[in-house]
Amino acid sequence: MANQQPEVDGVKRIPKAVIRRLSLYSRVLQNLEMKNIQKISSKELSEHLGQNPAQVRKDLAYFGQFGKPGVGYYVADLRAQIKRILRTDREVRVAVVGAGSLGQALLSYPGFLRENFRVLAAFDVDPEKVGTRLRGVQVFPIDELEQRIPLLGVEILALTLPRDSAQDVVDRAVRCGITAILNFVPARLVVPPHVKVHYVDLTIELESLAYYLK
Amino acid sequence: MANQQPEVDGVKRIPKAVIRRLSLYSRVLQNLEMKNIQKISSKELSEHLGQNPAQVRKDLAYFGQFGKPGVGYYVADLRAQIKRILRTDREVRVAVVGAGSLGQALLSYPGFLRENFRVLAAFDVDPEKVGTRLRGVQVFPIDELEQRIPLLGVEILALTLPRDSAQDVVDRAVRCGITAILNFVPARLVVPPHVKVHYVDLTIELESLAYYLK
């Protein structure tokens, strides 16, 4: 991992790993809030995070000065700042393409709602599903992708559809403005440079675990 | 990432990222097999993998000599070798703890079956679910974990249960011999050094994606 902070057009490039850890920090802070913990030292916070204190300080330093020397961090304030940095201090609208069993699990995934993600539409080709509500979410025909995405203000697509149709759906979604994709389809997607794809590959997770079995 | 190969008791330590890529290579080779492609050059293989050729050669070199100079790789042979390395050249038995919607999606996840994983039991506390079959898989009461795991020969647990009960279940599972856990619960698990945990955190995937929205 690069530890440098290359400046591009005067903007610091933040390593991807830092962004992921911020999300983790946000969750740990939320748990502390729920336990009515208002202030926490840098060292204690690091222990809750399972990170070393230097790492936590360095991650946060990308974005400014947060803790107070001798006091530590104000839990609610730090969480609010991190949510602002991650741009999840507002409702983020998500649609799921592919309303199979994994897709349906995402429609009502409790962790998403807790972090201001609203899954507000599903798309599928199955005539049995189209027009119904699954777990409280309307299922639209996949043909209506281009029409519904801008109408609903969808910003992130979660893809859980069969591999063969994934690239076509991605091309169409990108043309109507989608710039962020959470991809569960076991296939590499080809996207323009301004589009970000995060891959969640359950089979690779499981298979790479099998290697360590005795 | 460390590029060295530290020798520990005469055994090469293989970086985790290499193991994950092997699983990816296996899948790409499977797709090539399905297209009846029998031989492939190192360069073509790399293109299919979306990796540079040097990376692929280096990853494989941890485990021996596979391709033939001037010929490339025999697709079926290389895949068989990789499955052997990953120890998925046999049926690997998996149980899911927590038969909510995500847990149920895992019970019938097509990618698992394709790679020799057999999900053969679910555990839950819900009396409505216990004793039934969900997606063809028997649901046992979570109290029977210690009894069923050895009986069924379960090697990997996938955890999709509420956070508060996760650590207790892990402690019990480890005591009855589980050494590999695929954890979907948004919590750090404390395990002894011989137990491997892979974390799949859907909320962090989604939240770290939101950062890149314009």
Short mmCIF file of C-alpha atoms in Angstrom, two decimals:
data_model
loop_
_atom_site.label_atom_id
_atom_site.label_comp_id
_atom_site.label_asym_id
_atom_site.label_seq_id
_atom_site.Cartn_x
_atom_site.Cartn_y
_atom_site.Cartn_z
CA MET A 1 0.00 0.00 0.00
CA ALA A 2 1.24 3.51 -0.82
CA ASN A 3 1.79 5.62 2.25
CA GLN A 4 2.42 8.78 0.32
CA GLN A 5 -0.23 11.40 -0.19
CA PRO A 6 0.25 12.33 -3.83
CA GLU A 7 -1.32 15.67 -4.66
CA VAL A 8 -3.43 15.67 -7.78
CA ASP A 9 -4.69 19.06 -8.85
CA GLY A 10 -4.09 20.24 -5.30
CA VAL A 11 -6.35 17.50 -3.90
CA LYS A 12 -4.97 14.75 -1.66
CA ARG A 13 -5.62 11.28 -2.99
CA ILE A 14 -6.97 9.27 -0.10
CA PRO A 15 -6.01 5.57 -0.14
CA LYS A 16 -9.00 3.26 -0.54
CA ALA A 17 -8.08 1.42 2.68
CA VAL A 18 -8.44 4.68 4.63
CA ILE A 19 -11.97 5.19 3.30
CA ARG A 20 -12.93 1.65 4.31
CA ARG A 21 -11.52 2.15 7.78
CA LEU A 22 -13.46 5.41 8.17
CA SER A 23 -16.65 3.42 7.65
CA LEU A 24 -15.51 0.99 10.32
CA TYR A 25 -14.67 3.87 12.68
CA SER A 26 -18.13 5.32 12.11
CA ARG A 27 -19.76 2.06 13.16
CA VAL A 28 -17.64 1.67 16.28
CA LEU A 29 -18.42 5.26 17.24
CA GLN A 30 -22.12 4.54 16.76
CA ASN A 31 -21.84 1.61 19.19
CA LEU A 32 -20.09 3.87 21.70
CA GLU A 33 -22.85 6.45 21.30
CA MET A 34 -25.48 3.80 21.97
CA LYS A 35 -23.64 3.02 25.21
CA ASN A 36 -23.83 6.74 26.10
CA ILE A 37 -20.06 7.15 25.91
CA GLN A 38 -19.47 10.81 25.07
CA LYS A 39 -15.71 11.23 25.20
CA ILE A 40 -12.98 8.72 24.49
CA SER A 41 -9.19 8.87 24.49
CA SER A 42 -7.28 8.20 21.32
CA LYS A 43 -5.86 5.02 22.88
CA GLU A 44 -9.24 3.66 24.01
CA LEU A 45 -10.78 4.43 20.65
CA SER A 46 -7.98 2.51 18.91
CA GLU A 47 -8.60 -0.49 21.12
CA HIS A 48 -12.31 -0.50 20.24
CA LEU A 49 -11.33 -0.30 16.58
CA GLY A 50 -8.75 -3.04 16.74
CA GLN A 51 -6.24 -0.64 15.14
CA ASN A 52 -3.08 0.86 16.52
CA PRO A 53 -3.42 4.47 17.70
CA ALA A 54 -0.94 5.79 15.14
CA GLN A 55 -3.02 4.34 12.30
CA VAL A 56 -6.22 5.94 13.56
CA ARG A 57 -4.55 9.34 13.99
CA LYS A 58 -2.96 9.08 10.55
CA ASP A 59 -6.24 8.09 8.87
CA LEU A 60 -8.10 11.01 10.44
CA ALA A 61 -5.27 13.44 9.69
CA TYR A 62 -6.09 13.15 5.99
CA PHE A 63 -9.24 15.11 6.71
CA GLY A 64 -8.26 17.58 9.44
CA GLN A 65 -7.77 17.89 13.17
CA PHE A 66 -10.36 16.01 15.21
CA GLY A 67 -9.31 15.01 18.73
CA LYS A 68 -8.24 17.40 21.44
CA PRO A 69 -4.89 16.82 23.17
CA GLY A 70 -5.51 15.61 26.72
CA VAL A 71 -9.23 15.11 26.05
CA GLY A 72 -9.44 12.66 23.16
CA TYR A 73 -12.42 12.59 20.86
CA TYR A 74 -16.00 13.64 21.31
CA VAL A 75 -17.80 10.53 20.09
CA ALA A 76 -20.91 12.09 18.51
CA ASP A 77 -18.92 14.88 16.91
CA LEU A 78 -16.30 12.57 15.42
CA ARG A 79 -18.98 10.29 14.03
CA ALA A 80 -20.82 13.23 12.48
CA GLN A 81 -17.57 14.42 10.87
CA ILE A 82 -16.83 10.98 9.47
CA LYS A 83 -20.36 10.65 8.07
CA ARG A 84 -19.87 14.02 6.42
CA ILE A 85 -16.54 12.91 4.91
CA LEU A 86 -18.12 9.68 3.64
CA ARG A 87 -21.08 11.68 2.36
CA THR A 88 -23.51 9.49 4.25
CA ASP A 89 -24.78 12.35 6.40
CA ARG A 90 -27.76 12.37 4.06
CA GLU A 91 -29.98 9.68 2.52
CA VAL A 92 -28.18 7.77 -0.23
CA ARG A 93 -30.50 6.07 -2.69
CA VAL A 94 -29.75 2.53 -3.78
CA ALA A 95 -31.43 0.16 -6.23
CA VAL A 96 -30.87 -3.58 -6.48
CA VAL A 97 -30.73 -5.20 -9.92
CA GLY A 98 -31.64 -8.88 -9.70
CA ALA A 99 -34.26 -9.77 -7.10
CA GLY A 100 -33.12 -13.34 -6.43
CA SER A 101 -32.46 -14.51 -2.90
CA LEU A 102 -29.29 -12.47 -2.41
CA GLY A 103 -30.91 -9.41 -3.99
CA GLN A 104 -33.92 -9.78 -1.70
CA ALA A 105 -31.65 -10.05 1.34
CA LEU A 106 -30.13 -6.70 0.33
CA LEU A 107 -33.55 -5.07 0.01
CA SER A 108 -34.06 -5.30 3.74
CA TYR A 109 -30.47 -5.46 5.01
CA PRO A 110 -30.58 -3.75 8.42
CA GLY A 111 -27.01 -2.40 8.26
CA PHE A 112 -27.83 -0.33 5.16
CA LEU A 113 -30.75 1.50 6.71
CA ARG A 114 -28.78 2.26 9.85
CA GLU A 115 -26.18 4.12 7.76
CA ASN A 116 -28.68 6.24 5.79
CA PHE A 117 -28.86 4.01 2.75
CA ARG A 118 -32.35 3.66 1.36
CA VAL A 119 -32.94 0.75 -0.99
CA LEU A 120 -35.91 2.08 -2.87
CA ALA A 121 -36.23 -0.05 -5.98
CA ALA A 122 -35.49 -3.49 -7.34
CA PHE A 123 -35.25 -4.43 -10.99
CA ASP A 124 -35.84 -7.91 -12.37
CA VAL A 125 -36.91 -9.72 -15.53
CA ASP A 126 -39.17 -12.26 -13.80
CA PRO A 127 -42.83 -11.46 -14.59
CA GLU A 128 -43.81 -13.11 -11.30
CA LYS A 129 -41.80 -10.52 -9.39
CA VAL A 130 -42.23 -7.41 -11.53
CA GLY A 131 -45.03 -5.18 -10.27
CA THR A 132 -44.98 -6.68 -6.77
CA ARG A 133 -43.32 -5.41 -3.63
CA LEU A 134 -40.62 -7.60 -2.11
CA ARG A 135 -39.69 -6.79 1.51
CA GLY A 136 -41.48 -3.51 1.07
CA VAL A 137 -39.59 -2.52 -2.08
CA GLN A 138 -41.21 -2.09 -5.50
CA VAL A 139 -39.92 -4.40 -8.27
CA PHE A 140 -39.68 -2.77 -11.68
CA PRO A 141 -39.05 -4.45 -15.03
CA ILE A 142 -35.40 -4.20 -15.97
CA ASP A 143 -36.47 -2.51 -19.21
CA GLU A 144 -37.39 0.54 -17.16
CA LEU A 145 -33.88 0.99 -15.75
CA GLU A 146 -33.08 4.10 -17.82
CA GLN A 147 -36.40 5.68 -16.98
CA ARG A 148 -36.52 4.88 -13.25
CA ILE A 149 -32.94 5.60 -12.17
CA PRO A 150 -33.09 9.36 -12.76
CA LEU A 151 -36.73 9.55 -11.66
CA LEU A 152 -36.00 7.87 -8.33
CA GLY A 153 -32.68 9.63 -7.81
CA VAL A 154 -30.79 6.33 -7.53
CA GLU A 155 -27.06 6.89 -6.96
CA ILE A 156 -25.73 3.40 -6.26
CA LEU A 157 -26.67 0.12 -7.94
CA ALA A 158 -26.17 -3.22 -6.23
CA LEU A 159 -25.88 -5.97 -8.84
CA THR A 160 -27.02 -9.50 -8.01
CA LEU A 161 -28.07 -10.68 -11.43
CA PRO A 162 -26.74 -13.55 -13.57
CA ARG A 163 -23.28 -13.03 -15.00
CA ASP A 164 -24.35 -13.06 -18.63
CA SER A 165 -26.53 -9.99 -18.31
CA ALA A 166 -24.34 -7.99 -15.93
CA GLN A 167 -22.21 -6.01 -18.39
CA ASP A 168 -25.20 -4.94 -20.47
CA VAL A 169 -27.02 -3.66 -17.39
CA VAL A 170 -23.88 -1.82 -16.26
CA ASP A 171 -23.46 -0.13 -19.65
CA ARG A 172 -27.07 1.05 -19.55
CA ALA A 173 -26.84 2.21 -15.93
CA VAL A 174 -23.66 4.18 -16.61
CA ARG A 175 -25.30 5.88 -19.58
CA CYS A 176 -28.06 7.15 -17.33
CA GLY A 177 -25.68 8.57 -14.73
CA ILE A 178 -24.77 5.80 -12.26
CA THR A 179 -21.21 6.29 -10.95
CA ALA A 180 -21.09 3.73 -8.13
CA ILE A 181 -21.76 -0.01 -8.28
CA LEU A 182 -21.66 -2.68 -5.61
CA ASN A 183 -21.11 -5.81 -7.66
CA PHE A 184 -21.97 -9.27 -6.35
CA VAL A 185 -21.81 -10.82 -9.82
CA PRO A 186 -18.73 -13.04 -10.22
CA ALA A 187 -17.48 -11.16 -13.28
CA ARG A 188 -15.16 -8.27 -13.97
CA LEU A 189 -17.12 -5.25 -15.16
CA VAL A 190 -15.83 -2.81 -17.76
CA VAL A 191 -16.64 0.76 -16.75
CA PRO A 192 -15.37 4.23 -17.64
CA PRO A 193 -12.79 5.76 -15.26
CA HIS A 194 -15.32 7.97 -13.46
CA VAL A 195 -17.35 4.93 -12.32
CA LYS A 196 -16.36 3.14 -9.11
CA VAL A 197 -17.07 -0.57 -8.66
CA HIS A 198 -16.70 -2.45 -5.39
CA TYR A 199 -16.60 -6.21 -5.79
CA VAL A 200 -18.08 -8.58 -3.22
CA ASP A 201 -17.28 -12.09 -4.31
CA LEU A 202 -18.72 -14.60 -1.86
CA THR A 203 -17.25 -17.63 -3.60
CA ILE A 204 -13.73 -16.22 -3.51
CA GLU A 205 -14.18 -15.41 0.18
CA LEU A 206 -15.20 -18.98 0.89
CA GLU A 207 -12.69 -20.65 -1.41
CA SER A 208 -9.72 -18.67 -0.16
CA LEU A 209 -10.78 -19.69 3.37
CA ALA A 210 -10.71 -23.38 2.44
CA TYR A 211 -6.99 -23.10 1.77
CA TYR A 212 -6.36 -22.64 5.48
CA LEU A 213 -8.25 -25.78 6.54
CA LYS A 214 -5.95 -28.35 8.04
CA MET B 1 2.02 -6.10 0.68
CA ALA B 2 5.11 -8.15 1.43
CA ASN B 3 6.72 -9.57 -1.66
CA GLN B 4 9.18 -11.70 0.26
CA GLN B 5 8.63 -15.37 0.88
CA PRO B 6 9.65 -15.76 4.50
CA GLU B 7 10.36 -19.37 5.34
CA VAL B 8 8.71 -20.54 8.53
CA ASP B 9 9.68 -24.05 9.60
CA GLY B 10 10.74 -24.68 6.02
CA VAL B 11 7.28 -23.76 4.72
CA LYS B 12 6.75 -20.76 2.47
CA ARG B 13 4.22 -18.30 3.82
CA ILE B 14 1.90 -17.49 0.98
CA PRO B 15 0.46 -13.94 1.02
CA LYS B 16 -3.29 -13.86 1.52
CA ALA B 17 -3.74 -11.87 -1.70
CA VAL B 18 -2.15 -14.71 -3.68
CA ILE B 19 -4.64 -17.20 -2.27
CA ARG B 20 -7.55 -14.95 -3.20
CA ARG B 21 -6.22 -14.54 -6.73
CA LEU B 22 -5.85 -18.31 -7.10
CA SER B 23 -9.57 -18.63 -6.47
CA LEU B 24 -10.17 -16.01 -9.15
CA TYR B 25 -7.85 -17.85 -11.56
CA SER B 26 -9.76 -21.06 -10.91
CA ARG B 27 -13.03 -19.43 -11.87
CA VAL B 28 -11.64 -17.88 -15.05
CA LEU B 29 -10.15 -21.25 -16.03
CA GLN B 30 -13.54 -22.85 -15.43
CA ASN B 31 -15.12 -20.37 -17.84
CA LEU B 32 -12.44 -21.17 -20.42
CA GLU B 33 -13.11 -24.88 -19.96
CA MET B 34 -16.82 -24.33 -20.55
CA LYS B 35 -15.89 -22.63 -23.82
CA ASN B 36 -13.81 -25.73 -24.72
CA ILE B 37 -10.55 -23.83 -24.65
CA GLN B 38 -7.86 -26.40 -23.85
CA LYS B 39 -4.60 -24.51 -24.09
CA ILE B 40 -3.89 -20.87 -23.43
CA SER B 41 -0.78 -18.73 -23.52
CA SER B 42 0.44 -17.01 -20.40
CA LYS B 43 -0.34 -13.65 -21.99
CA GLU B 44 -3.90 -14.57 -23.03
CA LEU B 45 -4.59 -16.07 -19.62
CA SER B 46 -3.43 -12.87 -17.95
CA GLU B 47 -5.78 -10.85 -20.14
CA HIS B 48 -8.73 -13.02 -19.14
CA LEU B 49 -7.74 -12.57 -15.51
CA GLY B 50 -7.30 -8.82 -15.73
CA GLN B 51 -3.83 -9.25 -14.20
CA ASN B 52 -0.43 -8.58 -15.68
CA PRO B 53 1.41 -11.70 -16.89
CA ALA B 54 4.27 -11.26 -14.40
CA GLN B 55 1.80 -11.29 -11.50
CA VAL B 56 0.16 -14.50 -12.69
CA ARG B 57 3.52 -16.25 -13.17
CA LYS B 58 4.73 -15.06 -9.78
CA ASP B 59 1.54 -16.19 -8.01
CA LEU B 60 1.74 -19.65 -9.53
CA ALA B 61 5.48 -19.92 -8.88
CA TYR B 62 4.75 -20.14 -5.15
CA PHE B 63 3.38 -23.60 -5.80
CA GLY B 64 5.55 -25.04 -8.56
CA GLN B 65 6.06 -25.01 -12.31
CA PHE B 66 2.80 -25.07 -14.25
CA GLY B 67 2.95 -23.68 -17.79
CA LYS B 68 5.18 -24.97 -20.56
CA PRO B 69 7.47 -22.51 -22.36
CA GLY B 70 6.18 -21.96 -25.89
CA VAL B 71 2.90 -23.78 -25.13
CA GLY B 72 1.35 -21.93 -22.22
CA TYR B 73 -1.04 -23.60 -19.83
CA TYR B 74 -3.31 -26.60 -20.19
CA VAL B 75 -6.57 -25.15 -18.93
CA ALA B 76 -8.11 -28.22 -17.26
CA ASP B 77 -4.80 -29.27 -15.75
CA LEU B 78 -4.03 -25.85 -14.31
CA ARG B 79 -7.52 -25.59 -12.84
CA ALA B 80 -7.20 -29.03 -11.25
CA GLN B 81 -3.85 -28.05 -9.75
CA ILE B 82 -5.26 -24.82 -8.35
CA LYS B 83 -8.26 -26.62 -6.84
CA ARG B 84 -5.80 -29.02 -5.23
CA ILE B 85 -3.76 -26.14 -3.81
CA LEU B 86 -6.92 -24.47 -2.48
CA ARG B 87 -8.07 -27.85 -1.12
CA THR B 88 -11.37 -27.55 -2.91
CA ASP B 89 -10.73 -30.63 -5.06
CA ARG B 90 -13.07 -32.38 -2.62
CA GLU B 91 -16.40 -31.53 -1.01
CA VAL B 92 -16.02 -28.90 1.71
CA ARG B 93 -18.84 -28.88 4.24
CA VAL B 94 -20.29 -25.59 5.34
CA ALA B 95 -22.98 -24.66 7.86
CA VAL B 96 -24.75 -21.33 8.14
CA VAL B 97 -25.52 -19.93 11.58
CA GLY B 98 -28.44 -17.52 11.42
CA ALA B 99 -31.15 -18.37 8.91
CA GLY B 100 -32.39 -14.83 8.25
CA SER B 101 -32.66 -13.54 4.72
CA LEU B 102 -28.91 -13.29 4.11
CA GLY B 103 -28.35 -16.70 5.70
CA GLN B 104 -31.03 -18.20 3.50
CA ALA B 105 -29.48 -16.67 0.41
CA LEU B 106 -26.23 -18.44 1.31
CA LEU B 107 -27.99 -21.79 1.73
CA SER B 108 -28.64 -21.94 -1.99
CA TYR B 109 -25.89 -19.68 -3.34
CA PRO B 110 -25.06 -21.15 -6.75
CA GLY B 111 -21.39 -20.12 -6.72
CA PHE B 112 -20.72 -22.22 -3.63
CA LEU B 113 -22.03 -25.45 -5.09
CA ARG B 114 -20.05 -24.93 -8.29
CA GLU B 115 -16.82 -24.86 -6.31
CA ASN B 116 -17.49 -28.04 -4.28
CA PHE B 117 -18.89 -26.32 -1.23
CA ARG B 118 -21.86 -28.10 0.26
CA VAL B 119 -24.01 -26.09 2.65
CA LEU B 120 -25.54 -28.92 4.62
CA ALA B 121 -26.97 -27.37 7.76
CA ALA B 122 -28.39 -24.15 9.13
CA PHE B 123 -28.66 -23.21 12.79
CA ASP B 124 -31.16 -20.76 14.21
CA VAL B 125 -33.00 -19.90 17.42
CA ASP B 126 -36.37 -19.21 15.79
CA PRO B 127 -38.82 -22.04 16.69
CA GLU B 128 -40.69 -21.32 13.42
CA LYS B 129 -37.57 -22.22 11.44
CA VAL B 130 -36.01 -24.96 13.56
CA GLY B 131 -36.97 -28.42 12.35
CA THR B 132 -37.92 -27.20 8.87
CA ARG B 133 -35.93 -27.28 5.67
CA LEU B 134 -35.12 -23.93 4.09
CA ARG B 135 -33.99 -24.06 0.45
CA GLY B 136 -33.46 -27.77 0.91
CA VAL B 137 -31.26 -27.40 3.98
CA GLN B 138 -32.20 -28.68 7.44
CA VAL B 139 -32.46 -26.04 10.18
CA PHE B 140 -31.21 -27.18 13.61
CA PRO B 141 -31.59 -25.41 16.94
CA ILE B 142 -28.49 -23.43 17.77
CA ASP B 143 -28.25 -25.40 21.03
CA GLU B 144 -27.23 -28.43 18.99
CA LEU B 145 -24.19 -26.70 17.45
CA GLU B 146 -21.63 -28.70 19.48
CA GLN B 147 -23.37 -31.96 18.71
CA ARG B 148 -24.05 -31.41 15.00
CA ILE B 149 -20.79 -29.86 13.81
CA PRO B 150 -18.65 -32.98 14.35
CA LEU B 151 -21.49 -35.31 13.38
CA LEU B 152 -22.01 -33.56 10.03
CA GLY B 153 -18.30 -32.99 9.39
CA VAL B 154 -18.77 -29.23 9.09
CA GLU B 155 -15.44 -27.46 8.40
CA ILE B 156 -16.49 -23.87 7.71
CA LEU B 157 -19.15 -21.78 9.43
CA ALA B 158 -20.78 -18.82 7.73
CA LEU B 159 -22.13 -16.43 10.35
CA THR B 160 -25.15 -14.27 9.61
CA LEU B 161 -26.61 -13.92 13.07
CA PRO B 162 -27.20 -10.81 15.19
CA ARG B 163 -24.06 -9.15 16.53
CA ASP B 164 -24.84 -9.71 20.19
CA SER B 165 -24.76 -13.48 19.91
CA ALA B 166 -21.88 -13.82 17.44
CA GLN B 167 -18.92 -14.11 19.81
CA ASP B 168 -20.62 -16.73 21.98
CA VAL B 169 -21.40 -18.87 18.93
CA VAL B 170 -17.82 -18.49 17.69
CA ASP B 171 -16.38 -19.57 21.05
CA ARG B 172 -18.57 -22.66 21.04
CA ALA B 173 -17.79 -23.49 17.42
CA VAL B 174 -14.05 -23.16 17.97
CA ARG B 175 -14.25 -25.48 20.99
CA CYS B 176 -15.78 -28.17 18.81
CA GLY B 177 -13.11 -27.91 16.13
CA ILE B 178 -14.11 -25.17 13.65
CA THR B 179 -11.00 -23.45 12.24
CA ALA B 180 -12.51 -21.35 9.42
CA ILE B 181 -15.26 -18.75 9.64
CA LEU B 182 -16.86 -16.58 6.98
CA ASN B 183 -18.22 -13.72 9.06
CA PHE B 184 -21.01 -11.46 7.80
CA VAL B 185 -21.72 -10.09 11.27
CA PRO B 186 -20.57 -6.47 11.62
CA ALA B 187 -18.35 -7.22 14.60
CA ARG B 188 -14.74 -8.14 15.21
CA LEU B 189 -14.48 -11.72 16.44
CA VAL B 190 -11.90 -12.87 18.96
CA VAL B 191 -10.46 -16.25 17.94
CA PRO B 192 -7.34 -18.26 18.77
CA PRO B 193 -4.41 -17.97 16.30
CA HIS B 194 -5.19 -21.27 14.53
CA VAL B 195 -8.67 -20.05 13.49
CA LYS B 196 -9.04 -18.06 10.28
CA VAL B 197 -11.84 -15.51 9.88
CA HIS B 198 -12.76 -13.81 6.62
CA TYR B 199 -14.91 -10.74 7.05
CA VAL B 200 -17.59 -9.74 4.55
CA ASP B 201 -19.00 -6.43 5.65
CA LEU B 202 -21.71 -5.29 3.28
CA THR B 203 -22.30 -1.97 5.00
CA ILE B 204 -18.64 -1.01 4.79
CA GLU B 205 -18.61 -1.95 1.10
CA LEU B 206 -21.59 0.29 0.46
CA GLU B 207 -20.52 3.15 2.71
CA SER B 208 -16.97 3.31 1.35
CA LEU B 209 -18.52 3.47 -2.13
CA ALA B 210 -20.65 6.48 -1.18
CA TYR B 211 -17.47 8.48 -0.62
CA TYR B 212 -16.80 8.44 -4.34
CA LEU B 213 -20.22 9.83 -5.31
CA LYS B 214 -19.94 13.27 -6.83
#
